């Protein structure tokens, strides 16, 4: 057993942007052959939307034959790319032939689109009765709101994640993290592996209908159960705790530098007092137990911030952790890949030497599934648009160079 | 309680042991139980999983069999009690491990070793065992022994720094969300490890961490971009202006996630709003310029929004192909006609807690459906079935161990 446990599995990935491609990436990271079916007529947004590179002007025109952007690299490394204009009947026949050779199909087109093209699960079953197909969509393949169109924040809004984010005295802000996209990706990775297991045991494939709305809603268990049981919607609380204090974040040295502190039990309170150096105020009647501390939370927070504001956030975190207090420095996205703990966890890696990024110095994620014996890895840079046409059409489908040239002429391979 | 007869689940050939509390570990095994795996949840005698004290409780009356979070996360599982700190308890657990496919727990290496539950020990009992640990910071690294809560995991992972108003303290993803994200990522990883095992008979160990998952699955793409830009992802409050029109806005009866990023989407939004004069302004014609004057744009949109309800805005935007949707509350989700029709809230009766609806399937499988087959176990509900029927303990031995508090 080499390090790539999914070697031998073939995936046809029709999906684009984030959730679908990242879902398929988990399989590709573990050695599955993932063939991305793209089109010059509908270029993946992750190929198109420029990201800022320090010291350079923001790029508006990208040559997709020679360059990829960082998000595309991160979501699509290890994959192959072939371009097919699925609006063309011949292209659709080629797509079906590919599915005939595959184990899994991943797609996130609007539900009516795949049907219209004759690329539905039922049609794929005719060429491959045991195909596993996962369709990601906002609201599922059927239902009254089947055809809605959403992006990250609106999907998060539907799923209820976003109304839970905000300060006590403010409107719900939403997280603006597009959380439902990467969350759907990891659900998709799980779902495909479950279907593969079923197929290995029974020989049967199936159609997986993932509504990102529903997947998202499974992650807000407590608030949903509180409504179901008590007809109650939650109040926004920022970082405050319903009955424990201190709980929140406190300013440290520097601009927008904070440390988070969660004192829930007595042991943690005593630890906090020790970390702060057993100050006079720690013995104050107002802070003698959990209830009193909660009642006098504002004053307590002020006193604690008097201590943290003289310290660097890492320093405050280490001093508190030494005394058994749950606390963490507030790291920003520039800091997380440089943090010594995260470095030791090998969460990021440099882009591969022959990748097509404009720069040599960039990072991308390592595989999410942390397996000790069969860890997988990024091993091939993300493809430029249609890079692997010869392999996919020539080797896999056995087409001659002349046949491929003819298809090109007819615009089938756009 | 007799299990309902259902079509075979995708994972019905698996036996999974769970030593978990609250969200991460239980959600991980729940996902597999929902797909037909037999999950045996192992709880401490008398008190059990701390989620039993977390609530919510019907009418706010605490009861260890009526905690909504526990009932939701542990449906479809068998439940036994066991004191694994005692040698007799460890021996019983080893008998179960010998016949299991997976064990999922949250133990640091020194604790796992002390309890004889470390992978190197267990693989001698069962060459194919997959041992998955899910902890806040993982089993190795400078922070591995750090005490953690949802708050601190959000802060260390880069998430909090990007959530909230820029002039105020950072806030977080909803409490527990990090556990769900880690649980589902771990579940995929476990199935991959089983796929490897099926090929050569050998298991392996997995080290999954909440801080890792939040820093990568949630924040990883942002970190990649920040690295290139030389600047961290900003905290931008109720909007994400770099995307264009991507903002939480109030409306007549609540809040809306107003999204119209692309230029053509924004033009259609202007039409939906009745083609106001300001919609023709040059300054709103491109994404960067809309981003630059987000304040002004929001002031102009507000009056129309305040005259319309969430559902009115949702349907008129969708009809106009603008990807806008309401910010739903739990109430609105629990009663939404689309979700109800999709069967997203199955109901099941629990012997003590009664009949409740629960959030359902994250996705639908056409051949091996997700199924809610049994309610969450009462504390120790399946002790005699597992210890006597399966492990062959005599009734006398069983009662003896129970009296000693081992079971």
XYZ file of C-alpha atoms in Angstrom, chain B residues 11-378:
368
model
C -22.009 1.732 5.951
C -23.956 -1.156 7.462
C -20.913 -3.444 7.379
C -19.087 -1.269 9.910
C -18.835 -1.413 13.695
C -17.617 1.817 15.223
C -16.784 2.500 18.860
C -17.147 6.035 20.138
C -15.666 7.624 23.249
C -16.807 11.174 22.766
C -18.505 14.184 24.292
C -20.278 17.281 23.032
C -19.895 17.785 19.245
C -16.757 16.747 17.317
C -16.452 13.034 18.037
C -20.212 12.399 18.344
C -21.045 14.235 15.100
C -18.328 12.282 13.289
C -19.779 8.931 14.317
C -23.370 10.153 13.937
C -22.743 10.755 10.230
C -21.673 7.139 9.910
C -24.482 5.805 12.105
C -26.977 7.687 9.936
C -25.598 5.775 6.938
C -26.144 2.439 8.653
C -22.945 1.824 10.610
C -23.364 0.262 14.015
C -22.014 2.849 16.414
C -21.538 1.887 20.044
C -21.251 5.026 22.137
C -19.307 4.431 25.337
C -20.136 6.812 28.185
C -18.913 7.201 31.764
C -21.249 5.476 34.227
C -23.780 7.698 36.041
C -23.112 10.991 34.243
C -22.340 10.093 30.650
C -21.530 12.500 27.823
C -21.414 16.089 29.083
C -23.758 16.977 26.200
C -26.481 15.432 28.375
C -26.113 18.526 30.562
C -25.798 20.985 27.700
C -29.449 21.238 26.748
C -31.542 22.712 25.361
C -34.160 21.062 27.548
C -37.910 21.100 27.019
C -39.216 23.936 29.209
C -35.648 24.476 30.389
C -35.874 21.647 32.906
C -32.500 19.861 32.924
C -32.698 16.099 32.555
C -29.930 13.837 31.355
C -32.243 12.053 28.954
C -33.779 15.183 27.477
C -30.889 17.304 26.236
C -31.694 18.425 22.695
C -28.053 18.551 21.623
C -27.395 15.046 22.949
C -30.568 13.620 21.438
C -29.725 15.102 18.035
C -26.067 14.078 17.921
C -26.518 10.566 19.259
C -29.590 9.205 17.534
C -28.947 5.941 15.652
C -26.329 4.811 18.186
C -26.221 2.042 20.748
C -25.201 3.269 24.204
C -23.186 1.531 26.878
C -21.465 2.748 30.022
C -17.898 1.864 30.964
C -15.219 3.182 33.300
C -12.158 2.977 31.085
C -9.876 4.210 33.843
C -10.177 0.770 35.455
C -8.258 -2.215 34.114
C -11.437 -4.325 33.998
C -13.037 -1.612 31.890
C -10.097 -1.519 29.528
C -10.269 -5.297 29.121
C -13.914 -5.144 28.133
C -13.174 -2.348 25.704
C -10.341 -4.368 24.201
C -12.769 -7.227 23.544
C -14.985 -4.783 21.668
C -12.054 -3.305 19.790
C -10.926 -6.745 18.669
C -14.141 -7.017 16.644
C -14.573 -3.395 15.598
C -13.553 -1.505 12.491
C -13.025 1.929 13.984
C -12.616 3.628 17.326
C -13.032 7.399 17.588
C -11.956 9.248 20.705
C -10.428 12.445 22.019
C -7.331 11.317 23.916
C -3.858 12.831 24.090
C -1.044 10.290 23.546
C -0.079 9.984 27.199
C -3.702 9.387 28.211
C -4.235 6.904 25.398
C -1.115 5.009 26.484
C -2.100 4.999 30.125
C -5.504 3.593 29.153
C -4.018 1.092 26.710
C -5.907 2.729 23.885
C -2.988 4.008 21.843
C -2.794 2.837 18.265
C 0.411 0.804 18.686
C -1.251 -1.240 21.421
C -4.580 -1.631 19.657
C -3.143 -2.741 16.342
C -1.787 -5.834 18.117
C -5.363 -6.703 19.110
C -6.773 -5.918 15.693
C -4.488 -5.411 12.738
C -7.161 -3.605 10.769
C -8.364 -1.188 13.437
C -8.662 2.453 12.416
C -8.064 4.730 15.389
C -9.188 8.321 14.929
C -8.468 10.964 17.507
C -10.289 14.309 17.337
C -8.925 16.961 19.689
C -8.809 20.756 19.723
C -5.127 21.023 18.790
C -4.090 17.535 17.733
C -1.734 15.006 19.266
C 1.530 16.715 18.357
C 2.712 20.291 18.229
C 3.459 23.044 20.742
C -0.211 23.648 21.552
C -1.360 20.045 21.727
C -2.094 20.177 25.447
C -3.667 23.618 25.405
C -7.084 23.855 26.980
C -9.630 24.954 24.447
C -13.200 26.126 23.928
C -15.073 27.073 20.759
C -13.963 30.662 21.437
C -10.254 29.950 21.564
C -10.322 27.604 18.558
C -11.998 30.340 16.490
C -9.361 32.846 17.598
C -6.232 30.758 17.041
C -7.404 29.531 13.644
C -7.661 32.926 11.984
C -11.461 32.763 11.796
C -12.289 35.290 14.515
C -9.944 37.975 13.166
C -12.139 38.173 10.057
C -15.569 38.161 11.732
C -17.248 41.205 13.240
C -17.019 44.963 12.940
C -13.527 46.272 12.221
C -13.602 48.776 15.056
C -14.806 46.261 17.637
C -13.565 43.007 19.087
C -13.568 39.984 16.768
C -16.412 37.495 17.131
C -16.776 33.906 15.968
C -18.617 31.283 13.968
C -21.555 29.889 15.981
C -20.599 27.932 19.082
C -19.995 24.302 18.233
C -19.685 24.928 14.486
C -15.990 24.033 14.672
C -16.995 20.656 16.074
C -19.379 19.930 13.207
C -16.803 20.919 10.595
C -14.128 18.768 12.228
C -16.503 15.843 12.719
C -17.479 15.669 9.060
C -13.882 16.103 7.868
C -12.805 13.284 10.188
C -15.653 11.050 8.982
C -14.395 11.353 5.395
C -10.867 10.617 6.539
C -12.001 7.519 8.444
C -13.807 6.111 5.414
C -10.666 6.685 3.364
C -8.603 4.792 5.952
C -11.110 1.928 5.771
C -10.794 1.917 1.985
C -7.036 1.468 2.426
C -7.584 -1.249 5.013
C -9.887 -3.165 2.695
C -6.990 -3.460 0.276
C -4.264 -4.747 2.559
C -5.872 -5.550 5.881
C -3.958 -2.884 7.777
C -5.550 -0.095 9.768
C -3.894 3.172 10.801
C -4.267 6.120 13.099
C -5.665 9.546 12.304
C -4.883 12.779 14.109
C -7.679 15.252 13.408
C -7.741 18.621 15.151
C -10.387 21.324 15.368
C -7.857 24.156 15.121
C -6.347 22.539 12.001
C -9.744 22.163 10.357
C -10.847 25.718 11.108
C -7.487 27.108 9.943
C -7.643 25.217 6.666
C -11.100 24.036 5.665
C -12.668 27.340 6.732
C -9.766 29.765 6.479
C -7.180 28.059 4.286
C -8.040 29.772 1.009
C -7.892 33.151 2.762
C -4.483 32.310 4.206
C -3.206 31.415 0.736
C -4.413 34.756 -0.576
C -3.109 36.713 2.415
C 0.323 35.181 1.871
C 0.414 36.489 -1.694
C -1.041 39.859 -0.858
C 1.237 40.363 2.118
C -1.836 41.482 4.053
C -4.252 39.671 6.318
C -7.908 39.160 5.441
C -9.731 42.161 6.912
C -12.672 42.175 9.249
C -15.427 44.001 7.433
C -18.499 43.809 9.634
C -21.821 43.345 7.901
C -20.397 43.139 4.423
C -17.655 41.753 2.212
C -17.063 44.673 -0.121
C -14.275 43.133 -2.183
C -16.947 40.903 -3.719
C -19.034 43.887 -4.772
C -22.522 43.951 -3.375
C -22.326 41.325 -0.675
C -23.916 42.624 2.482
C -26.282 41.853 5.358
C -29.090 44.376 5.235
C -32.169 44.977 7.350
C -35.544 44.752 5.686
C -39.156 45.112 6.737
C -39.346 41.983 8.876
C -35.760 40.917 9.508
C -32.503 40.649 7.608
C -31.449 39.712 4.135
C -28.158 38.480 2.675
C -28.058 40.882 -0.239
C -25.738 39.406 -2.821
C -25.300 40.844 -6.314
C -21.605 40.513 -6.944
C -21.350 40.453 -10.699
C -22.127 43.564 -12.715
C -25.023 41.914 -14.538
C -26.460 40.696 -11.229
C -26.267 44.202 -9.826
C -28.059 45.595 -12.868
C -30.829 43.072 -12.379
C -31.019 44.013 -8.701
C -31.559 47.610 -9.732
C -34.425 46.427 -11.933
C -35.904 44.388 -9.087
C -35.811 47.539 -6.971
C -37.901 49.349 -9.587
C -35.157 51.022 -11.586
C -34.411 53.947 -9.268
C -32.463 56.839 -10.766
C -29.381 56.110 -8.704
C -29.141 52.702 -10.357
C -27.848 54.351 -13.505
C -24.943 56.093 -11.770
C -21.570 55.336 -13.323
C -20.120 54.887 -9.877
C -22.144 51.697 -9.353
C -21.388 50.105 -12.690
C -18.375 48.002 -11.733
C -17.585 45.793 -8.818
C -14.557 47.736 -7.536
C -16.436 51.009 -7.668
C -19.436 49.512 -5.872
C -17.055 48.203 -3.258
C -15.465 51.602 -2.832
C -18.766 53.346 -2.166
C -20.498 50.601 -0.247
C -21.753 53.035 2.423
C -23.502 55.255 -0.073
C -24.934 52.313 -1.974
C -26.371 50.747 1.150
C -27.993 54.048 2.162
C -29.643 54.212 -1.235
C -30.909 50.626 -1.145
C -32.214 50.754 2.404
C -35.572 52.480 1.851
C -36.716 49.910 -0.712
C -35.538 47.062 1.490
C -37.381 48.423 4.517
C -40.608 48.404 2.513
C -40.338 44.725 1.633
C -40.319 41.503 3.635
C -37.654 38.812 3.465
C -39.865 36.567 1.368
C -40.824 39.368 -1.004
C -37.189 40.277 -1.534
C -36.209 36.594 -1.862
C -38.778 35.798 -4.512
C -38.359 38.991 -6.530
C -34.574 38.702 -6.481
C -34.647 35.029 -7.443
C -37.131 35.736 -10.209
C -34.680 38.383 -11.408
C -31.751 35.944 -11.045
C -30.070 37.860 -8.265
C -28.496 35.410 -5.768
C -29.996 37.041 -2.699
C -31.676 35.141 0.141
C -33.044 35.774 3.637
C -31.046 35.415 6.824
C -33.247 32.766 8.360
C -33.704 32.221 12.081
C -33.957 28.694 13.514
C -37.725 29.219 13.650
C -37.934 29.934 9.947
C -35.758 26.975 9.066
C -37.675 24.561 11.268
C -40.923 25.476 9.512
C -39.766 26.151 5.970
C -42.074 24.541 3.413
C -39.176 23.595 1.124
C -37.301 21.802 3.900
C -40.437 20.173 5.218
C -41.240 18.834 1.756
C -37.658 17.573 1.430
C -38.196 15.612 4.605
C -35.426 17.436 6.357
C -36.993 17.164 9.814
C -37.707 13.514 10.573
C -39.400 12.741 13.841
C -38.708 9.925 16.263
C -39.928 8.976 19.716
C -37.504 8.683 22.609
C -38.603 6.581 25.616
C -37.983 9.415 28.097
C -37.751 12.632 26.097
C -40.771 11.893 23.937
C -41.344 12.614 20.284
C -39.268 15.345 18.632
C -38.240 16.417 15.179
C -34.512 16.591 14.463
C -32.374 18.131 11.713
C -32.020 15.377 9.144
C -29.872 14.291 6.241
C -27.036 16.462 4.956
C -27.540 14.739 1.621
C -29.903 12.207 0.068
C -28.671 8.865 -1.274
C -30.799 7.156 -3.918
C -29.859 3.526 -3.136
C -28.669 3.458 0.459
C -30.723 6.175 2.104
C -29.929 8.178 5.189
C -32.251 6.918 7.883
C -33.277 7.815 11.426
C -33.720 4.289 12.782
C -33.551 4.692 16.531
C -33.498 7.553 19.043
C -30.414 8.453 21.081
C -29.700 5.821 23.738
C -30.621 6.335 27.356
